Amino acid sequence: MPCCCSWPDLVVKIPKECILSIKTTGIANLLDEANLEGGCPLALAVLYEIAQGEQSPWYGYLQALPEHGEDLPIFWEEQEKDWFHGTEME
């Protein structure tokens, strides 16, 4: 009998095209050509999509983001970031 506390291998599967990323933003080609590093390309992607307003496919998601960035994972402490160890979010 399996342990009741074991975690499944797969919790949820989300198609990559449904995720706002540097590969799916409307400026993906520009970001790719720029060869930027770190969190800068994603920040630019988010800013671009915010500027698109209701024309952005992520408009609804962007409206749900907090007004102040300190709640975003990029500003979390290392211990909090460890929660995502072993996932693609890491």
mmCIF file of C-alpha atoms in Angstrom:
data_model
loop_
_atom_site.group_PDB
_atom_site.id
_atom_site.type_symbol
_atom_site.label_atom_id
_atom_site.label_comp_id
_atom_site.label_asym_id
_atom_site.label_seq_id
_atom_site.Cartn_x
_atom_site.Cartn_y
_atom_site.Cartn_z
ATOM 1 C CA MET A 1 0.000 0.000 0.000
ATOM 2 C CA PRO A 2 1.509 3.376 -1.010
ATOM 3 C CA CYS A 3 2.175 5.979 1.633
ATOM 4 C CA CYS A 4 -0.589 8.563 1.920
ATOM 5 C CA CYS A 5 2.040 11.331 2.003
ATOM 6 C CA SER A 6 3.804 10.577 -1.274
ATOM 7 C CA TRP A 7 3.643 13.271 -3.957
ATOM 8 C CA PRO A 8 2.612 12.453 -7.528
ATOM 9 C CA ASP A 9 5.191 12.929 -10.255
ATOM 10 C CA LEU A 10 2.955 15.320 -12.187
ATOM 11 C CA VAL A 11 0.622 17.777 -10.504
ATOM 12 C CA VAL A 12 -0.444 19.881 -13.468
ATOM 13 C CA LYS A 13 0.635 20.325 -17.067
ATOM 14 C CA ILE A 14 0.262 23.730 -18.712
ATOM 15 C CA PRO A 15 1.091 24.195 -22.398
ATOM 16 C CA LYS A 16 4.044 26.566 -22.803
ATOM 17 C CA GLU A 17 2.107 28.766 -25.228
ATOM 18 C CA CYS A 18 -0.292 29.527 -22.366
ATOM 19 C CA ILE A 19 2.485 31.014 -20.239
ATOM 20 C CA LEU A 20 3.740 34.566 -20.541
ATOM 21 C CA SER A 21 7.461 34.181 -21.150
ATOM 22 C CA ILE A 22 10.261 35.596 -23.258
ATOM 23 C CA LYS A 23 9.365 33.000 -25.900
ATOM 24 C CA THR A 24 5.643 33.858 -26.060
ATOM 25 C CA THR A 25 5.599 37.638 -25.759
ATOM 26 C CA GLY A 26 4.875 39.802 -28.788
ATOM 27 C CA ILE A 27 8.516 40.951 -28.740
ATOM 28 C CA ALA A 28 10.057 37.466 -28.514
ATOM 29 C CA ASN A 29 12.064 38.049 -31.683
ATOM 30 C CA LEU A 30 13.573 41.283 -30.326
ATOM 31 C CA LEU A 31 14.447 39.719 -26.992
ATOM 32 C CA ASP A 32 16.057 36.761 -28.743
ATOM 33 C CA GLU A 33 18.191 39.037 -30.926
ATOM 34 C CA ALA A 34 19.229 41.202 -27.959
ATOM 35 C CA ASN A 35 20.794 38.252 -26.058
ATOM 36 C CA LEU A 36 19.874 39.779 -22.697
ATOM 37 C CA GLU A 37 20.601 37.888 -19.492
ATOM 38 C CA GLY A 38 19.033 37.485 -16.085
ATOM 39 C CA GLY A 39 15.547 38.739 -15.329
ATOM 40 C CA CYS A 40 15.763 41.673 -17.767
ATOM 41 C CA PRO A 41 14.175 39.918 -20.794
ATOM 42 C CA LEU A 42 11.184 38.744 -18.756
ATOM 43 C CA ALA A 43 10.748 42.193 -17.200
ATOM 44 C CA LEU A 44 10.742 43.727 -20.697
ATOM 45 C CA ALA A 45 8.250 41.114 -21.905
ATOM 46 C CA VAL A 46 5.888 41.905 -19.032
ATOM 47 C CA LEU A 47 6.247 45.668 -19.556
ATOM 48 C CA TYR A 48 5.546 45.257 -23.265
ATOM 49 C CA GLU A 49 2.443 43.166 -22.640
ATOM 50 C CA ILE A 50 1.193 45.637 -20.016
ATOM 51 C CA ALA A 51 1.642 48.442 -22.565
ATOM 52 C CA GLN A 52 -0.504 46.479 -25.047
ATOM 53 C CA GLY A 53 -3.459 46.727 -22.663
ATOM 54 C CA GLU A 54 -6.497 44.756 -23.742
ATOM 55 C CA GLN A 55 -4.723 43.771 -26.976
ATOM 56 C CA SER A 56 -2.360 41.530 -24.990
ATOM 57 C CA PRO A 57 -3.338 37.846 -24.780
ATOM 58 C CA TRP A 58 -2.288 38.042 -21.119
ATOM 59 C CA TYR A 59 -4.387 41.083 -20.262
ATOM 60 C CA GLY A 60 -6.516 39.238 -17.696
ATOM 61 C CA TYR A 61 -3.471 37.714 -16.019
ATOM 62 C CA LEU A 62 -1.628 41.027 -15.945
ATOM 63 C CA GLN A 63 -4.601 42.681 -14.258
ATOM 64 C CA ALA A 64 -4.242 40.150 -11.427
ATOM 65 C CA LEU A 65 -0.607 41.045 -10.677
ATOM 66 C CA PRO A 66 0.019 43.012 -7.483
ATOM 67 C CA GLU A 67 0.547 46.751 -7.866
ATOM 68 C CA HIS A 68 3.754 46.528 -5.854
ATOM 69 C CA GLY A 69 6.493 44.114 -6.920
ATOM 70 C CA GLU A 70 7.589 42.913 -3.497
ATOM 71 C CA ASP A 71 4.993 40.109 -3.655
ATOM 72 C CA LEU A 72 6.553 38.672 -6.827
ATOM 73 C CA PRO A 73 8.870 35.620 -6.574
ATOM 74 C CA ILE A 74 11.828 37.578 -7.958
ATOM 75 C CA PHE A 75 11.892 39.473 -4.637
ATOM 76 C CA TRP A 76 11.471 36.426 -2.374
ATOM 77 C CA GLU A 77 14.099 35.241 0.085
ATOM 78 C CA GLU A 78 16.115 32.150 -0.890
ATOM 79 C CA GLN A 79 14.189 29.997 1.614
ATOM 80 C CA GLU A 80 10.903 30.950 -0.067
ATOM 81 C CA LYS A 81 12.345 30.245 -3.530
ATOM 82 C CA ASP A 82 13.283 26.738 -2.312
ATOM 83 C CA TRP A 83 9.567 25.873 -2.369
ATOM 84 C CA PHE A 84 9.879 25.537 -6.148
ATOM 85 C CA HIS A 85 12.953 23.296 -6.108
ATOM 86 C CA GLY A 86 12.579 20.545 -8.678
ATOM 87 C CA THR A 87 9.889 22.332 -10.701
ATOM 88 C CA GLU A 88 10.048 24.328 -13.931
ATOM 89 C CA MET A 89 9.194 27.419 -11.882
ATOM 90 C CA GLU A 90 12.620 27.123 -10.269
#
